[in-house]
PDB file of C-alpha atoms in Angstrom:
ATOM      1  CA  MET A   1      88.808 109.645 101.986  1.00 82.00           C
ATOM      2  CA  ILE A   2      89.240 109.247 105.537  1.00 93.00           C
ATOM      3  CA  GLU A   3      85.579 109.309 106.628  1.00 96.00           C
ATOM      4  CA  PRO A   4      84.522 105.786 105.631  1.00 96.00           C
ATOM      5  CA  LEU A   5      87.589 104.373 107.336  1.00 95.00           C
ATOM      6  CA  TRP A   6      87.145 106.362 110.373  1.00 97.00           C
ATOM      7  CA  LYS A   7      83.507 105.298 110.714  1.00 98.00           C
ATOM      8  CA  ALA A   8      84.338 101.827 110.234  1.00 97.00           C
ATOM      9  CA  VAL A   9      87.110 101.750 112.778  1.00 98.00           C
ATOM     10  CA  SER A  10      84.688 103.569 115.190  1.00 97.00           C
ATOM     11  CA  TYR A  11      81.819 100.966 114.521  1.00 98.00           C
ATOM     12  CA  ALA A  12      84.225  98.247 115.284  1.00 98.00           C
ATOM     13  CA  LYS A  13      85.354  99.835 118.499  1.00 97.00           C
ATOM     14  CA  GLN A  14      81.736 100.281 119.538  1.00 97.00           C
ATOM     15  CA  ASN A  15      81.232  96.561 119.016  1.00 95.00           C
ATOM     16  CA  ASP A  16      84.453  95.694 120.866  1.00 96.00           C
ATOM     17  CA  PRO A  17      86.038  98.509 123.063  1.00 97.00           C
ATOM     18  CA  THR A  18      88.873  96.546 124.146  1.00 97.00           C
ATOM     19  CA  ALA A  19      89.925  95.644 120.443  1.00 97.00           C
ATOM     20  CA  LYS A  20      93.564  96.850 119.408  1.00 97.00           C
ATOM     21  CA  VAL A  21      93.731  98.871 116.281  1.00 98.00           C
ATOM     22  CA  LEU A  22      96.754  97.838 114.274  1.00 98.00           C
ATOM     23  CA  LEU A  23      97.789  99.884 111.040  1.00 97.00           C
ATOM     24  CA  MET A  24     100.028  97.823 108.703  1.00 96.00           C
ATOM     25  CA  THR A  25     102.650 100.331 107.415  1.00 94.00           C
ATOM     26  CA  PRO A  26     106.306 100.155 106.497  1.00 91.00           C
ATOM     27  CA  ARG A  27     107.149 102.844 108.991  1.00 91.00           C
ATOM     28  CA  GLY A  28     105.836 100.806 111.627  1.00 94.00           C
ATOM     29  CA  GLN A  29     107.269  98.932 114.463  1.00 97.00           C
ATOM     30  CA  ARG A  30     108.864  95.630 113.150  1.00 97.00           C
ATOM     31  CA  TRP A  31     106.482  92.771 113.877  1.00 97.00           C
ATOM     32  CA  GLN A  32     108.077  90.001 116.257  1.00 95.00           C
ATOM     33  CA  GLN A  33     107.188  86.633 117.480  1.00 93.00           C
ATOM     34  CA  SER A  34     107.180  88.038 120.986  1.00 94.00           C
ATOM     35  CA  MET A  35     104.293  90.644 119.706  1.00 96.00           C
ATOM     36  CA  ALA A  36     102.434  87.560 118.340  1.00 96.00           C
ATOM     37  CA  LYS A  37     102.684  85.856 121.522  1.00 95.00           C
ATOM     38  CA  ASP A  38     101.425  88.936 123.638  1.00 96.00           C
ATOM     39  CA  TYR A  39      98.466  89.404 121.310  1.00 96.00           C
ATOM     40  CA  SER A  40      97.498  85.807 121.331  1.00 96.00           C
ATOM     41  CA  GLN A  41      97.195  86.144 125.267  1.00 95.00           C
ATOM     42  CA  GLU A  42      95.146  89.063 125.312  1.00 93.00           C
ATOM     43  CA  ASP A  43      91.506  88.816 125.798  1.00 92.00           C
ATOM     44  CA  CYS A  44      90.506  91.415 122.944  1.00 92.00           C
ATOM     45  CA  GLY A  45      90.088  91.470 119.336  1.00 94.00           C
ATOM     46  CA  CYS A  46      92.301  93.243 116.759  1.00 96.00           C
ATOM     47  CA  ILE A  47      91.064  95.581 114.034  1.00 98.00           C
ATOM     48  CA  ILE A  48      93.588  95.713 111.421  1.00 98.00           C
ATOM     49  CA  ILE A  49      93.801  98.769 108.935  1.00 97.00           C
ATOM     50  CA  CYS A  50      95.602  98.115 105.621  1.00 95.00           C
ATOM     51  CA  GLY A  51      96.705 100.976 103.544  1.00 87.00           C
ATOM     52  CA  ARG A  52      96.787 100.720  99.525  1.00 84.00           C
ATOM     53  CA  TYR A  53      99.373 102.093  97.005  1.00 70.00           C
ATOM     54  CA  GLU A  54      99.912 105.503  98.454  1.00 76.00           C
ATOM     55  CA  GLY A  55      98.998 104.682 101.923  1.00 80.00           C
ATOM     56  CA  TYR A  56      96.177 106.281 104.111  1.00 89.00           C
ATOM     57  CA  ASP A  57      95.476 109.637 105.515  1.00 93.00           C
ATOM     58  CA  GLU A  58      97.758 110.590 108.385  1.00 93.00           C
ATOM     59  CA  ARG A  59      94.696 111.350 110.461  1.00 95.00           C
ATOM     60  CA  ILE A  60      93.819 107.882 110.914  1.00 95.00           C
ATOM     61  CA  ILE A  61      96.534 107.495 113.269  1.00 95.00           C
ATOM     62  CA  GLU A  62      94.523 109.012 116.032  1.00 96.00           C
ATOM     63  CA  LEU A  63      92.472 105.891 116.155  1.00 96.00           C
ATOM     64  CA  VAL A  64      95.355 103.328 115.939  1.00 98.00           C
ATOM     65  CA  ASP A  65      97.128 101.633 118.842  1.00 98.00           C
ATOM     66  CA  ARG A  66     100.148 100.337 117.140  1.00 98.00           C
ATOM     67  CA  GLN A  67     101.624 100.756 113.612  1.00 97.00           C
ATOM     68  CA  ILE A  68     103.196  97.626 112.260  1.00 97.00           C
ATOM     69  CA  SER A  69     105.763  96.595 109.529  1.00 96.00           C
ATOM     70  CA  VAL A  70     106.629  93.077 108.571  1.00 97.00           C
ATOM     71  CA  GLY A  71     109.899  94.204 107.076  1.00 94.00           C
ATOM     72  CA  ASP A  72     112.088  96.477 105.215  1.00 92.00           C
ATOM     73  CA  TYR A  73     110.129  96.452 101.953  1.00 90.00           C
ATOM     74  CA  VAL A  74     107.124  98.118 100.343  1.00 87.00           C
ATOM     75  CA  LEU A  75     104.372  96.211  99.202  1.00 92.00           C
ATOM     76  CA  THR A  76     101.381  97.303  96.888  1.00 91.00           C
ATOM     77  CA  GLY A  77      99.004  97.011 100.218  1.00 93.00           C
ATOM     78  CA  GLY A  78      98.770  96.019 103.836  1.00 94.00           C
ATOM     79  CA  GLU A  79      96.816  92.832 103.048  1.00 96.00           C
ATOM     80  CA  LEU A  80      99.550  90.475 103.054  1.00 97.00           C
ATOM     81  CA  PRO A  81     101.278  91.881 106.165  1.00 97.00           C
ATOM     82  CA  ALA A  82      97.626  91.672 107.801  1.00 98.00           C
ATOM     83  CA  MET A  83      97.789  87.918 106.920  1.00 98.00           C
ATOM     84  CA  THR A  84     101.004  87.345 108.218  1.00 98.00           C
ATOM     85  CA  VAL A  85     100.018  89.180 111.652  1.00 98.00           C
ATOM     86  CA  VAL A  86      96.887  87.145 111.712  1.00 98.00           C
ATOM     87  CA  ASP A  87      98.551  83.875 111.179  1.00 97.00           C
ATOM     88  CA  SER A  88     101.452  84.387 113.693  1.00 96.00           C
ATOM     89  CA  ILE A  89      98.675  85.196 116.362  1.00 96.00           C
ATOM     90  CA  VAL A  90      96.147  82.622 115.421  1.00 96.00           C
ATOM     91  CA  ARG A  91      98.642  79.576 115.403  1.00 94.00           C
ATOM     92  CA  LEU A  92      99.620  80.287 119.022  1.00 94.00           C
ATOM     93  CA  LEU A  93      95.981  79.978 120.267  1.00 93.00           C
ATOM     94  CA  PRO A  94      95.091  76.773 122.050  1.00 91.00           C
ATOM     95  CA  GLY A  95      93.702  74.041 119.667  1.00 90.00           C
ATOM     96  CA  VAL A  96      95.083  75.660 116.542  1.00 91.00           C
ATOM     97  CA  LEU A  97      98.111  73.466 116.007  1.00 87.00           C
ATOM     98  CA  GLY A  98      98.290  69.673 116.312  1.00 77.00           C
ATOM     99  CA  GLY A  99     100.389  69.504 119.560  1.00 66.00           C
ATOM    100  CA  GLU A 100     100.188  72.282 122.140  1.00 60.00           C
ATOM    101  CA  SER A 101     103.973  71.946 122.485  1.00 59.00           C
ATOM    102  CA  SER A 102     104.326  72.524 118.556  1.00 56.00           C
ATOM    103  CA  ALA A 103     104.496  76.380 118.861  1.00 58.00           C
ATOM    104  CA  GLU A 104     107.038  76.263 121.982  1.00 59.00           C
ATOM    105  CA  ILE A 105     109.829  74.779 119.978  1.00 57.00           C
ATOM    106  CA  GLU A 106     109.814  76.647 116.631  1.00 59.00           C
ATOM    107  CA  SER A 107     111.935  79.448 115.623  1.00 52.00           C
ATOM    108  CA  PHE A 108     111.874  82.697 117.592  1.00 55.00           C
ATOM    109  CA  SER A 109     109.902  80.989 120.243  1.00 57.00           C
ATOM    110  CA  ASP A 110     112.552  81.680 122.752  1.00 57.00           C
ATOM    111  CA  GLY A 111     113.050  85.072 121.318  1.00 57.00           C
ATOM    112  CA  ARG A 112     116.417  84.596 119.754  1.00 64.00           C
ATOM    113  CA  THR A 113     116.978  81.296 117.901  1.00 80.00           C
ATOM    114  CA  LEU A 114     115.665  79.506 114.665  1.00 85.00           C
ATOM    115  CA  GLU A 115     114.462  76.171 114.685  1.00 86.00           C
ATOM    116  CA  PHE A 116     116.545  73.173 114.595  1.00 90.00           C
ATOM    117  CA  PRO A 117     116.574  70.989 111.444  1.00 91.00           C
ATOM    118  CA  GLN A 118     113.792  68.536 110.858  1.00 92.00           C
ATOM    119  CA  TYR A 119     114.070  65.137 109.248  1.00 92.00           C
ATOM    120  CA  THR A 120     111.559  62.249 108.004  1.00 91.00           C
ATOM    121  CA  ARG A 121     111.653  58.796 106.792  1.00 90.00           C
ATOM    122  CA  PRO A 122     113.694  57.162 104.959  1.00 94.00           C
ATOM    123  CA  GLN A 123     116.966  57.319 107.075  1.00 94.00           C
ATOM    124  CA  GLU A 124     118.924  57.656 103.946  1.00 94.00           C
ATOM    125  CA  PHE A 125     117.764  59.475 101.002  1.00 95.00           C
ATOM    126  CA  ASN A 126     119.977  60.165  97.880  1.00 95.00           C
ATOM    127  CA  GLY A 127     123.117  59.567 100.056  1.00 95.00           C
ATOM    128  CA  MET A 128     121.943  61.941 102.702  1.00 95.00           C
ATOM    129  CA  THR A 129     121.176  60.510 106.333  1.00 95.00           C
ATOM    130  CA  VAL A 130     119.553  61.302 109.301  1.00 94.00           C
ATOM    131  CA  PRO A 131     122.005  62.250 112.175  1.00 95.00           C
ATOM    132  CA  ASP A 132     122.816  59.215 114.155  1.00 94.00           C
ATOM    133  CA  VAL A 133     121.922  61.091 117.493  1.00 95.00           C
ATOM    134  CA  LEU A 134     118.332  61.529 116.181  1.00 94.00           C
ATOM    135  CA  LEU A 135     118.035  57.767 115.979  1.00 95.00           C
ATOM    136  CA  SER A 136     119.927  56.959 119.504  1.00 94.00           C
ATOM    137  CA  GLY A 137     116.860  57.336 121.571  1.00 93.00           C
ATOM    138  CA  ASN A 138     118.875  59.379 123.887  1.00 95.00           C
ATOM    139  CA  HIS A 139     116.503  62.510 124.607  1.00 95.00           C
ATOM    140  CA  GLY A 140     119.014  64.470 126.473  1.00 95.00           C
ATOM    141  CA  GLU A 141     121.587  64.055 123.553  1.00 94.00           C
ATOM    142  CA  ILE A 142     118.835  64.781 120.997  1.00 93.00           C
ATOM    143  CA  ASP A 143     117.824  68.034 122.981  1.00 93.00           C
ATOM    144  CA  LYS A 144     121.580  68.920 123.167  1.00 95.00           C
ATOM    145  CA  TRP A 145     121.834  68.466 119.392  1.00 94.00           C
ATOM    146  CA  ARG A 146     118.815  70.557 118.674  1.00 92.00           C
ATOM    147  CA  GLN A 147     120.105  73.350 120.804  1.00 91.00           C
ATOM    148  CA  GLN A 148     123.398  73.352 119.100  1.00 94.00           C
ATOM    149  CA  GLN A 149     121.826  73.114 115.751  1.00 92.00           C
ATOM    150  CA  SER A 150     119.355  75.919 116.564  1.00 88.00           C
ATOM    151  CA  GLU A 151     122.371  78.131 117.677  1.00 90.00           C
ATOM    152  CA  LYS A 152     124.485  77.244 114.590  1.00 90.00           C
ATOM    153  CA  ILE A 153     121.611  78.201 112.196  1.00 89.00           C
ATOM    154  CA  SER A 154     120.770  81.396 113.873  1.00 84.00           C
ATOM    155  CA  LYS A 155     124.294  82.497 113.964  1.00 87.00           C
ATOM    156  CA  LYS A 156     124.604  82.017 110.245  1.00 86.00           C
ATOM    157  CA  ASN A 157     121.208  83.130 109.139  1.00 85.00           C
ATOM    158  CA  THR A 158     120.867  86.285 111.421  1.00 75.00           C
ATOM    159  CA  ALA A 159     124.394  87.632 111.177  1.00 68.00           C
ATOM    160  CA  GLN A 160     124.440  91.066 109.423  1.00 55.00           C
TER     161      GLN A 160
END
């Protein structure tokens, strides 16, 4: 039934006329980190419509600003994709992550590369060691290594 959903979205828009209405659907535009960044910087809310099983009444699209897909697969409903979209936006808001620069150096933050490898203590574990460059204290070389690793991982994991 379209009527309850139409009324709910219309009511929400009355309370926040600038809110963007997103529809979670496999046929939507692929959600990207750049989109999360854009939404995190907008001064408006989001109303997210989650289809279930067979989807939604096509006429609801009249209220939708953007149709969103989180990948080339089908789930039983739009709730998990909605959670993915919300989390990707919220984590970019000031004060959500521990360090403000945390989100700036992660995968896709530059729009194209995956994040470099991370290491913790101890320096050696089961015969595996932390790369020497990371222990050197030379921040220029560390940055260079991180960039090289990001490019290497991105090339390997995003090749199609």
